[in-house]
Amino acid sequence: NEKVVLQSEALSKNDFEQFKKLIIESGFSSYMYNQNVYTQKAGADQPLSLALCISEQLLKGKGAWRVHGGGFAGTIQAFVPDDMVDSYTMAMKTIFGDDACYVLSIRPYGGVMLA
């Protein structure tokens, strides 16, 4: 939870590099310390672990990656540079299937209230 505060502060300072670093650190914490990327019932089946490993290999020094949500359902979140989106999604689709990636764009402004 402390990392979320630090992530928010980094974004407030427009320090996206620090934000990405904190995303990765938080993700390692969830993955290694909380071990919430696979279930005990299917310990040999670890697609999230593999997806995180592949993401690290592809994005290290350029993007960020982490388990997203509760983890056990099989979701990661990756911050992929624009020039790597095609190669990243192709790698993930090759390994995990055509529905493996959903490319989202982040608006250049924060949340707004709609009336």
mmCIF file of C-alpha atoms in Angstrom:
data_model
loop_
_atom_site.group_PDB
_atom_site.id
_atom_site.type_symbol
_atom_site.label_atom_id
_atom_site.label_comp_id
_atom_site.label_asym_id
_atom_site.label_seq_id
_atom_site.Cartn_x
_atom_site.Cartn_y
_atom_site.Cartn_z
ATOM 1 C CA ASN A 1 0.000 0.000 0.000
ATOM 2 C CA GLU A 2 2.914 2.349 0.658
ATOM 3 C CA LYS A 3 4.067 1.938 -2.935
ATOM 4 C CA VAL A 4 0.694 3.207 -4.188
ATOM 5 C CA VAL A 5 1.280 6.495 -2.358
ATOM 6 C CA LEU A 6 4.763 6.718 -3.870
ATOM 7 C CA GLN A 7 3.382 5.910 -7.331
ATOM 8 C CA SER A 8 0.804 8.677 -6.972
ATOM 9 C CA GLU A 9 3.521 11.116 -5.900
ATOM 10 C CA ALA A 10 5.691 10.152 -8.874
ATOM 11 C CA LEU A 11 2.808 10.776 -11.280
ATOM 12 C CA SER A 12 2.053 14.113 -9.591
ATOM 13 C CA LYS A 13 5.661 15.106 -10.305
ATOM 14 C CA ASN A 14 5.432 13.834 -13.914
ATOM 15 C CA ASP A 15 8.172 11.325 -13.079
ATOM 16 C CA PHE A 16 7.019 8.404 -15.213
ATOM 17 C CA GLU A 17 10.380 6.634 -14.905
ATOM 18 C CA GLN A 18 9.996 6.502 -11.103
ATOM 19 C CA PHE A 19 6.377 5.409 -11.518
ATOM 20 C CA LYS A 20 7.444 2.497 -13.746
ATOM 21 C CA LYS A 21 10.171 1.524 -11.273
ATOM 22 C CA LEU A 22 7.611 1.450 -8.454
ATOM 23 C CA ILE A 23 5.151 -0.573 -10.572
ATOM 24 C CA ILE A 24 7.835 -3.204 -11.122
ATOM 25 C CA GLU A 25 8.818 -3.234 -7.427
ATOM 26 C CA SER A 26 5.184 -3.598 -6.392
ATOM 27 C CA GLY A 27 4.728 -6.372 -8.913
ATOM 28 C CA PHE A 28 7.752 -8.285 -7.613
ATOM 29 C CA SER A 29 6.303 -7.974 -4.117
ATOM 30 C CA SER A 30 2.981 -9.455 -5.225
ATOM 31 C CA TYR A 31 4.679 -12.152 -7.257
ATOM 32 C CA MET A 32 7.461 -13.254 -4.903
ATOM 33 C CA TYR A 33 6.321 -12.332 -1.416
ATOM 34 C CA ASN A 34 2.544 -12.668 -1.627
ATOM 35 C CA GLN A 35 2.820 -15.406 -4.259
ATOM 36 C CA ASN A 36 -0.567 -14.487 -5.697
ATOM 37 C CA VAL A 37 0.069 -15.396 -9.326
ATOM 38 C CA TYR A 38 -1.010 -19.034 -9.144
ATOM 39 C CA THR A 39 -3.299 -21.189 -7.046
ATOM 40 C CA GLN A 40 -2.254 -24.072 -4.829
ATOM 41 C CA LYS A 41 -4.810 -26.250 -6.636
ATOM 42 C CA ALA A 42 -2.930 -25.879 -9.927
ATOM 43 C CA GLY A 43 0.604 -25.055 -8.823
ATOM 44 C CA ALA A 44 2.162 -26.575 -11.934
ATOM 45 C CA ASP A 45 0.040 -24.342 -14.181
ATOM 46 C CA GLN A 46 1.603 -20.898 -13.922
ATOM 47 C CA PRO A 47 0.790 -18.794 -17.003
ATOM 48 C CA LEU A 48 1.013 -15.543 -15.017
ATOM 49 C CA SER A 49 4.530 -16.397 -13.870
ATOM 50 C CA LEU A 50 5.496 -17.057 -17.483
ATOM 51 C CA ALA A 51 3.816 -13.859 -18.726
ATOM 52 C CA LEU A 52 5.662 -11.822 -16.100
ATOM 53 C CA CYS A 53 8.969 -13.437 -17.028
ATOM 54 C CA ILE A 54 8.420 -12.771 -20.731
ATOM 55 C CA SER A 55 7.364 -9.194 -19.991
ATOM 56 C CA GLU A 56 10.542 -8.620 -18.012
ATOM 57 C CA GLN A 57 12.652 -9.971 -20.884
ATOM 58 C CA LEU A 58 10.861 -7.823 -23.471
ATOM 59 C CA LEU A 59 10.353 -4.628 -21.463
ATOM 60 C CA LYS A 60 13.278 -4.415 -19.032
ATOM 61 C CA GLY A 61 14.663 -0.885 -19.096
ATOM 62 C CA LYS A 62 11.819 0.314 -21.313
ATOM 63 C CA GLY A 63 8.421 -0.462 -19.769
ATOM 64 C CA ALA A 64 6.799 -1.884 -16.662
ATOM 65 C CA TRP A 65 4.811 -5.005 -15.788
ATOM 66 C CA ARG A 66 3.034 -6.540 -12.813
ATOM 67 C CA VAL A 67 0.258 -8.876 -11.798
ATOM 68 C CA HIS A 68 -3.033 -6.971 -11.927
ATOM 69 C CA GLY A 69 -6.061 -7.378 -9.722
ATOM 70 C CA GLY A 70 -6.245 -10.428 -7.490
ATOM 71 C CA GLY A 71 -3.845 -12.282 -9.733
ATOM 72 C CA PHE A 72 -5.277 -15.777 -9.672
ATOM 73 C CA ALA A 73 -7.564 -15.149 -12.658
ATOM 74 C CA GLY A 74 -4.603 -14.702 -14.973
ATOM 75 C CA THR A 75 -4.164 -11.000 -15.596
ATOM 76 C CA ILE A 76 -1.061 -8.852 -15.815
ATOM 77 C CA GLN A 77 -0.744 -5.183 -16.610
ATOM 78 C CA ALA A 78 2.083 -3.987 -18.832
ATOM 79 C CA PHE A 79 3.144 -0.456 -19.673
ATOM 80 C CA VAL A 80 4.565 -0.882 -23.168
ATOM 81 C CA PRO A 81 6.281 1.894 -25.166
ATOM 82 C CA ASP A 82 4.362 2.786 -28.331
ATOM 83 C CA ASP A 83 7.134 1.483 -30.585
ATOM 84 C CA MET A 84 7.007 -1.940 -28.890
ATOM 85 C CA VAL A 85 3.253 -2.563 -28.769
ATOM 86 C CA ASP A 86 3.137 -4.699 -31.907
ATOM 87 C CA SER A 87 6.120 -6.892 -30.992
ATOM 88 C CA TYR A 88 4.978 -7.246 -27.366
ATOM 89 C CA THR A 89 1.411 -8.229 -28.259
ATOM 90 C CA MET A 90 2.650 -10.612 -30.972
ATOM 91 C CA ALA A 91 4.920 -12.370 -28.469
ATOM 92 C CA MET A 92 2.102 -12.727 -25.938
ATOM 93 C CA LYS A 93 -0.402 -13.905 -28.562
ATOM 94 C CA THR A 94 2.080 -16.446 -29.906
ATOM 95 C CA ILE A 95 2.460 -17.984 -26.455
ATOM 96 C CA PHE A 96 -0.992 -17.488 -24.909
ATOM 97 C CA GLY A 97 -3.356 -17.225 -27.894
ATOM 98 C CA ASP A 98 -5.052 -14.518 -29.940
ATOM 99 C CA ASP A 99 -7.100 -13.164 -27.026
ATOM 100 C CA ALA A 100 -4.067 -12.757 -24.769
ATOM 101 C CA CYS A 101 -3.693 -8.972 -25.039
ATOM 102 C CA TYR A 102 -5.983 -6.009 -24.836
ATOM 103 C CA VAL A 103 -4.277 -2.782 -25.821
ATOM 104 C CA LEU A 104 -5.545 0.199 -23.847
ATOM 105 C CA SER A 105 -4.617 3.862 -24.152
ATOM 106 C CA ILE A 106 -4.264 6.183 -21.194
ATOM 107 C CA ARG A 107 -5.768 9.638 -21.543
ATOM 108 C CA PRO A 108 -3.362 12.555 -21.088
ATOM 109 C CA TYR A 109 -5.526 13.915 -18.250
ATOM 110 C CA GLY A 110 -6.844 12.440 -15.031
ATOM 111 C CA GLY A 111 -10.328 11.447 -13.964
ATOM 112 C CA VAL A 112 -13.153 13.853 -14.596
ATOM 113 C CA MET A 113 -16.687 14.081 -13.235
ATOM 114 C CA LEU A 114 -19.430 13.773 -15.797
ATOM 115 C CA ALA A 115 -22.641 15.596 -14.991
#
